[in-house]
Short mmCIF file of C-alpha atoms in Angstrom, two decimals:
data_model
loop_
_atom_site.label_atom_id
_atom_site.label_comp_id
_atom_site.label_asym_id
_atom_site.label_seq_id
_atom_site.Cartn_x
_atom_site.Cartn_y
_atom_site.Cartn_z
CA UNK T 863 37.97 51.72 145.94
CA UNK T 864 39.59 53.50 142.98
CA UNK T 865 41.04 50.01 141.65
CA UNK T 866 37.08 48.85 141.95
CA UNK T 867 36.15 51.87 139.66
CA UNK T 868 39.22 51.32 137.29
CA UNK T 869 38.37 47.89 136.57
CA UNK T 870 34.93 48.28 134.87
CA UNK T 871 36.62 51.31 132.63
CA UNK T 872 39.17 48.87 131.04
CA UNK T 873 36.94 45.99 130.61
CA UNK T 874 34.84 48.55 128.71
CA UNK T 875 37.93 49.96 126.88
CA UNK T 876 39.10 46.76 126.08
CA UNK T 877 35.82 45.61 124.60
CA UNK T 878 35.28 48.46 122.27
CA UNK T 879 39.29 47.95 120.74
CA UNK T 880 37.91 44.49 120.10
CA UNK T 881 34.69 45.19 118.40
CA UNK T 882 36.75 47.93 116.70
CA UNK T 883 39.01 45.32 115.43
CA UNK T 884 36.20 42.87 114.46
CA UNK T 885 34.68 45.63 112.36
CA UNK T 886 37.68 46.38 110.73
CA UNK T 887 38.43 42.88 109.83
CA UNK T 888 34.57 43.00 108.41
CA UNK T 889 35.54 46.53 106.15
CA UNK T 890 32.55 47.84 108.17
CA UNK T 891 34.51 50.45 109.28
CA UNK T 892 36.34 50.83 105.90
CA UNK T 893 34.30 54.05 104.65
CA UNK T 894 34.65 55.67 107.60
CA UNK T 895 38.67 54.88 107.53
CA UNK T 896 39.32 56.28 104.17
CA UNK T 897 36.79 59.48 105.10
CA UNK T 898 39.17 60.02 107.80
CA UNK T 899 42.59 59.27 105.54
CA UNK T 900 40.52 62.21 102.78
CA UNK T 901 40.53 64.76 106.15
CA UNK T 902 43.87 64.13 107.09
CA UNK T 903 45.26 63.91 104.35
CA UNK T 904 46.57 67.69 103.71
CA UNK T 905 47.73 67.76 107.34
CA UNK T 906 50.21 64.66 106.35
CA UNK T 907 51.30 66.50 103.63
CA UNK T 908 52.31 70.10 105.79
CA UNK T 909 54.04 68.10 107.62
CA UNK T 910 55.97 65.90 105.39
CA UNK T 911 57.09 69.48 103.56
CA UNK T 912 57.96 70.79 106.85
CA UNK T 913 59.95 68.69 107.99
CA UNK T 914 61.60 67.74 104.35
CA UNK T 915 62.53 71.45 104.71
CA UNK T 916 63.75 70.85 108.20
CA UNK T 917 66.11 67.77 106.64
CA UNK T 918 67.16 70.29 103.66
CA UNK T 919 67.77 73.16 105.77
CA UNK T 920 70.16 70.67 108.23
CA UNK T 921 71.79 69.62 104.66
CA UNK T 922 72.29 72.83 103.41
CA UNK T 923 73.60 73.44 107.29
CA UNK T 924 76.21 71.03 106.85
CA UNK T 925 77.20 71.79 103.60
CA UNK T 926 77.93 74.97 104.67
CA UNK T 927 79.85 73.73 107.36
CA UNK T 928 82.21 71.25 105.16
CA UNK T 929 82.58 74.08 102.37
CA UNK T 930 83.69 76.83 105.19
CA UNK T 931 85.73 73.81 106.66
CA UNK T 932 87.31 73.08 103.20
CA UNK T 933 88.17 76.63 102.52
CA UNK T 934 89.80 76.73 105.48
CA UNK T 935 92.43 74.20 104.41
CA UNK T 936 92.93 75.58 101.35
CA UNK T 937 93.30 79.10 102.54
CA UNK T 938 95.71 77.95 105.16
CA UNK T 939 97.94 76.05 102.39
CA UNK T 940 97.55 78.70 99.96
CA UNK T 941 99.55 80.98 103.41
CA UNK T 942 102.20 78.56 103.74
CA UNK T 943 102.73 78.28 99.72
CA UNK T 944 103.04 81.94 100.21
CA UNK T 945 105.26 82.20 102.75
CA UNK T 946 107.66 79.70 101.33
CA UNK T 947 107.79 81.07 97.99
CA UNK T 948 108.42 84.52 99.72
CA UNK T 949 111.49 82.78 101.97
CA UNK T 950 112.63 81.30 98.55
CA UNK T 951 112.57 84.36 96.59
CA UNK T 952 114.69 86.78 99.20
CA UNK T 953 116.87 83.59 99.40
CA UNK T 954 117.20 83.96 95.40
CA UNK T 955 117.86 87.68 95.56
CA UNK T 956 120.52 86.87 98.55
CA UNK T 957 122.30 84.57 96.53
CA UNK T 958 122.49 86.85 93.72
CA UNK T 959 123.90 90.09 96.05
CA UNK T 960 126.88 87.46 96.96
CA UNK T 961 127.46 86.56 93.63
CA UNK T 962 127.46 90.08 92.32
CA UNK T 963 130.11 90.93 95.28
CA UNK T 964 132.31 87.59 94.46
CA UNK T 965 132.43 88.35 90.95
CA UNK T 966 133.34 91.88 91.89
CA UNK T 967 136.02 91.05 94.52
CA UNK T 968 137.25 88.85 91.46
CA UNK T 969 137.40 91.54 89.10
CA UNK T 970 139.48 93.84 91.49
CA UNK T 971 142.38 91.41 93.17
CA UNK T 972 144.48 94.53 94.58
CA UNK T 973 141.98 95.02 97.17
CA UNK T 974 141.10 93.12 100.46
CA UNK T 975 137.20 93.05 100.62
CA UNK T 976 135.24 92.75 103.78
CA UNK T 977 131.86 91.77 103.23
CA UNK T 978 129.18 93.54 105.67
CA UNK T 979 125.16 93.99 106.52
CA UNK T 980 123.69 96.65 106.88
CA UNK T 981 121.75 97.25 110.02
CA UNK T 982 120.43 100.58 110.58
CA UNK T 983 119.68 103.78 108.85
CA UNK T 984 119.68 107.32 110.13
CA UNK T 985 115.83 108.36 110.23
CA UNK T 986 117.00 111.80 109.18
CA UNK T 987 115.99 112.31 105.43
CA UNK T 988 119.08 114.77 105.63
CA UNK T 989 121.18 112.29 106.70
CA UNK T 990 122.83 109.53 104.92
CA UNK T 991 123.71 107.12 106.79
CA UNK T 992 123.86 103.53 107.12
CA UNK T 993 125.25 101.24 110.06
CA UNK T 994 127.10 97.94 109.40
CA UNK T 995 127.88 94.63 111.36
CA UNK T 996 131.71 94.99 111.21
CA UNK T 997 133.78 97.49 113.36
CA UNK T 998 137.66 97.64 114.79
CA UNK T 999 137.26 94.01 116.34
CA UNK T 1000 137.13 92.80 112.62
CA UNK T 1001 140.05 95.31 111.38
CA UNK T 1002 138.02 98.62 110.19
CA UNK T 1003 139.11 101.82 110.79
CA UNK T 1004 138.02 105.08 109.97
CA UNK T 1005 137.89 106.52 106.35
CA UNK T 1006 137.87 102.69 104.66
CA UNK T 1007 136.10 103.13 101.37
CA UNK T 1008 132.61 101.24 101.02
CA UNK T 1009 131.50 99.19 97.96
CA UNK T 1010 129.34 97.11 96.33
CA UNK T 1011 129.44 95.12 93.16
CA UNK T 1012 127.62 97.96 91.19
CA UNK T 1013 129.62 101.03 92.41
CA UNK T 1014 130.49 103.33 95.31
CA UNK T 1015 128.79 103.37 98.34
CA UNK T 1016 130.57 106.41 101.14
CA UNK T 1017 132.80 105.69 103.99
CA UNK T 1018 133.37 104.73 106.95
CA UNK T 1019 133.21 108.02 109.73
CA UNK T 1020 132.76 106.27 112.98
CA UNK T 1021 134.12 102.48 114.44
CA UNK T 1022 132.93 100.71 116.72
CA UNK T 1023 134.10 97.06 118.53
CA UNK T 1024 131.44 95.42 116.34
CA UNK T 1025 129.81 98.07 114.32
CA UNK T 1026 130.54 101.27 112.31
CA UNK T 1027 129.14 103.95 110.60
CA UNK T 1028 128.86 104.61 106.80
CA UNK T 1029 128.26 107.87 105.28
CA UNK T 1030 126.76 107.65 101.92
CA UNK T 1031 127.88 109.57 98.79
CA UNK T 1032 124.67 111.07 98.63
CA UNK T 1033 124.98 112.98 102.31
CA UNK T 1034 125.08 116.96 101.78
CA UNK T 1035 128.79 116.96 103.49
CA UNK T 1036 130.18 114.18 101.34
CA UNK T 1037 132.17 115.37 98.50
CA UNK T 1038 133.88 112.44 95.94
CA UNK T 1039 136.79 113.91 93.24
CA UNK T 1040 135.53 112.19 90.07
CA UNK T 1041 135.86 111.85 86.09
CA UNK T 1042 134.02 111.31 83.12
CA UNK T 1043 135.10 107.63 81.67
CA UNK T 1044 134.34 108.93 78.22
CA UNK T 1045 135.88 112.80 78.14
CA UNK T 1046 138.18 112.92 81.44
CA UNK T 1047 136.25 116.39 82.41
CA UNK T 1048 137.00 116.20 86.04
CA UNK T 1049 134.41 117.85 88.78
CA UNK T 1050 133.38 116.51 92.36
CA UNK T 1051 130.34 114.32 93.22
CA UNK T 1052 128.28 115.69 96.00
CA UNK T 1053 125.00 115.26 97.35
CA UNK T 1054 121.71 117.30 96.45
CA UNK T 1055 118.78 118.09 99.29
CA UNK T 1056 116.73 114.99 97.20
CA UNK T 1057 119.13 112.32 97.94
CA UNK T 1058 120.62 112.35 94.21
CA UNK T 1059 124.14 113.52 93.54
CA UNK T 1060 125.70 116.21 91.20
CA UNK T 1061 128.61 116.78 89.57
CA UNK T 1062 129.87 120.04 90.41
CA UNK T 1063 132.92 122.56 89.27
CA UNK T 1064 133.18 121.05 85.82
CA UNK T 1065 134.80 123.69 84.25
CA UNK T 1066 133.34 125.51 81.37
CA UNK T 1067 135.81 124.49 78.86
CA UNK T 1068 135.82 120.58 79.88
CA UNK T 1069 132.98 118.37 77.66
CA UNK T 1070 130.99 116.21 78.94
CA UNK T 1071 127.69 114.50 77.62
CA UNK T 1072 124.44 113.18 78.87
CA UNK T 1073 124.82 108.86 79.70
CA UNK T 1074 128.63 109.51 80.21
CA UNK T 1075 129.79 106.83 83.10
CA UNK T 1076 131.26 108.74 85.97
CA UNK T 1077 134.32 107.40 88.08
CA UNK T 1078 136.29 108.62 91.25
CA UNK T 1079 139.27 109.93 90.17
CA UNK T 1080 141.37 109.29 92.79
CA UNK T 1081 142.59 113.03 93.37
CA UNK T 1082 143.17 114.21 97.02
CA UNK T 1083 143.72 109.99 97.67
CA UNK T 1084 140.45 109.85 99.69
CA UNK T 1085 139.18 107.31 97.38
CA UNK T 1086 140.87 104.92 95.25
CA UNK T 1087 140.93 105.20 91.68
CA UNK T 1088 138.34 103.96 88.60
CA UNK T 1089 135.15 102.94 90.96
CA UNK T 1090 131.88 103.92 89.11
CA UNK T 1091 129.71 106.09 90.72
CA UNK T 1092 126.82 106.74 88.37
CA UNK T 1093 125.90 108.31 84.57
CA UNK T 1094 125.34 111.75 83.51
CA UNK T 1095 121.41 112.59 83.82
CA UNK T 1096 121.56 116.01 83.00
CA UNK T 1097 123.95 118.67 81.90
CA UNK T 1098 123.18 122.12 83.71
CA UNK T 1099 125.55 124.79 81.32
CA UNK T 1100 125.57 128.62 82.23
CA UNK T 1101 127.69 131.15 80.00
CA UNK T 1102 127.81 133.42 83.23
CA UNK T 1103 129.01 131.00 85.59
CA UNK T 1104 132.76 129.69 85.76
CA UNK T 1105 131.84 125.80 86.28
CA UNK T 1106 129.35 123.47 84.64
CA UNK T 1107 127.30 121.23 86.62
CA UNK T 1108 125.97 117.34 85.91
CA UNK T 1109 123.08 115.52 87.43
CA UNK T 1110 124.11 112.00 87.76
CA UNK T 1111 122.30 108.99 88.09
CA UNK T 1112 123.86 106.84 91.10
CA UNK T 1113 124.44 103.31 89.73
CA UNK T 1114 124.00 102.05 93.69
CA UNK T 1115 120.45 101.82 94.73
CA UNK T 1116 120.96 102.99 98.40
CA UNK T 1117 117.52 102.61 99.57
CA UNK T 1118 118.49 98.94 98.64
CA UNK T 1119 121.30 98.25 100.64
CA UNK T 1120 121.93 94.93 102.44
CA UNK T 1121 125.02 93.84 102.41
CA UNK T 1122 128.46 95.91 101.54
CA UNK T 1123 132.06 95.49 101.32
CA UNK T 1124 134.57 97.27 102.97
CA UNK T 1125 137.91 97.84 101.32
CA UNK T 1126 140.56 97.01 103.76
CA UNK T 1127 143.93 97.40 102.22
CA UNK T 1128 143.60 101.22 101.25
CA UNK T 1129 145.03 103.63 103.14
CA UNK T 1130 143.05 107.36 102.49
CA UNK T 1131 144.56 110.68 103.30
CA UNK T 1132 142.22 112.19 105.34
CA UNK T 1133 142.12 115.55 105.13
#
């Protein structure tokens, strides 16, 4: 019954797209066609800008995407460029400790040098101290003298298998019998509470100038002989007192240290 009533409906449908056509083909229709174009004419044009914006705002989308993508790269590379210039420029520095310390162990052939890192500090700002990677399994012993290529360094105070402790010159017990390069005026190096040394018990007589080099003197045989120490700072001079004192300038850097040497063949008299 339903494909009875169906049948009538597209006979009639398919009649009026005919006639439709026929007119067309005629231009009957023609001024109703453009009418229609006129009305719909700003609705074509909405939606062409809306979705032109669509398409720009997908473009500008993936743009976006490509430049963040981009960046990426670049940042990355401009992180491993930084990194290896970084590995290359504490290699640099490395290489130029050991050649500092080989031209030094040149310079002094009466001594037997053994080279050391430093691993550890004492976290006591009182307390100088450094720890190195050699102890009695690679011949140290107690009271060896520690260098580098730019002065004195301390001593050793405690040995280990394969470690030992260094105090530095610049500890409040440490106490170094030195000389003036320039005037002989003789005093003793010790620490100060700020990690810098002085020159004490110069006696009042004795000269001794501001950017004088200071040396051990090798007095009391705890140290050997002619290793700089640092330069004359300051002259502190006292008509009341008995002794002169000297700030001096320490020509190691100790919050620098990395690697040391240890002089093996000198025997200290401990005292």
């Amino acid at each position: 019954m339903a494909r009875l009533r169906s049948e009538p409906l597209a006979f009639v449908l398919t009649l009026c797209a005919a006639l439709l056509l026929f007119l067309h083909q005629l231009n009957v229709l023609k001024p109703a066609e453009d009418f229609g174009m006129l009305m719909l004419a700003p609705a074509q044009d909405f939606l062409s800008a809306v979705f032109s914006g669509i398409d720009r705002q997908f473009a500008g989308f993936r743009d976006a995407q490509d430049w963040r993508q981009r960046y990426e790269e670049r940042q990355a590379l401009i992180d491993q460029l930084l990194v290896e210039n970084t590995r290359l420029r504490e290699k640099e520095a490395e290489n130029a400790t050991l050649r500092e310390l080989l031209s030094f162990k040149q310079a002094n052939p009466t001594y037997n040098f053994l080279a050391a890192e430093v691993t550890g500090r004492d976290p006591n700002p009182l307390l100088r101290f450094i720890l190195i990677d050699r102890g009695s399994s690679d011949g140290l012993a107690r009271a060896m003298p520690v260098v580098t290529a730019r002065g004195l360094v301390g001593q050793v105070i405690e040995v280990y298998p394969h470690s030992a402790k260094v105090m530095l010159i610049t500890d409040l017990a440490s106490s170094v019998n030195a000389l003036s390069q320039e005037t002989r005026a003789a005093g003793v190096i010790q620490g100060d509470v700020n990690g810098g040394l002085v020159m004490r018990f110069i006696a009042q007589g004795e000269k001794i100038d501001k950017a004088n080099v200071v040396l051990t003197s090798g007095l009391g045989g705890r140290f050997p002989k002619a290793l700089v120490i640092g330069q004359v700072q300051d002259v502190r001079q006292r008509d009341v007192e008995l002794y002169q004192e000297a700030e001096i300038r320490p020509s190691v850097n100790f919050n620098a240290l990395d690697t040391v040497l240890v002089i093996t063949n000198f025997t200290p008299e401990e005292k």
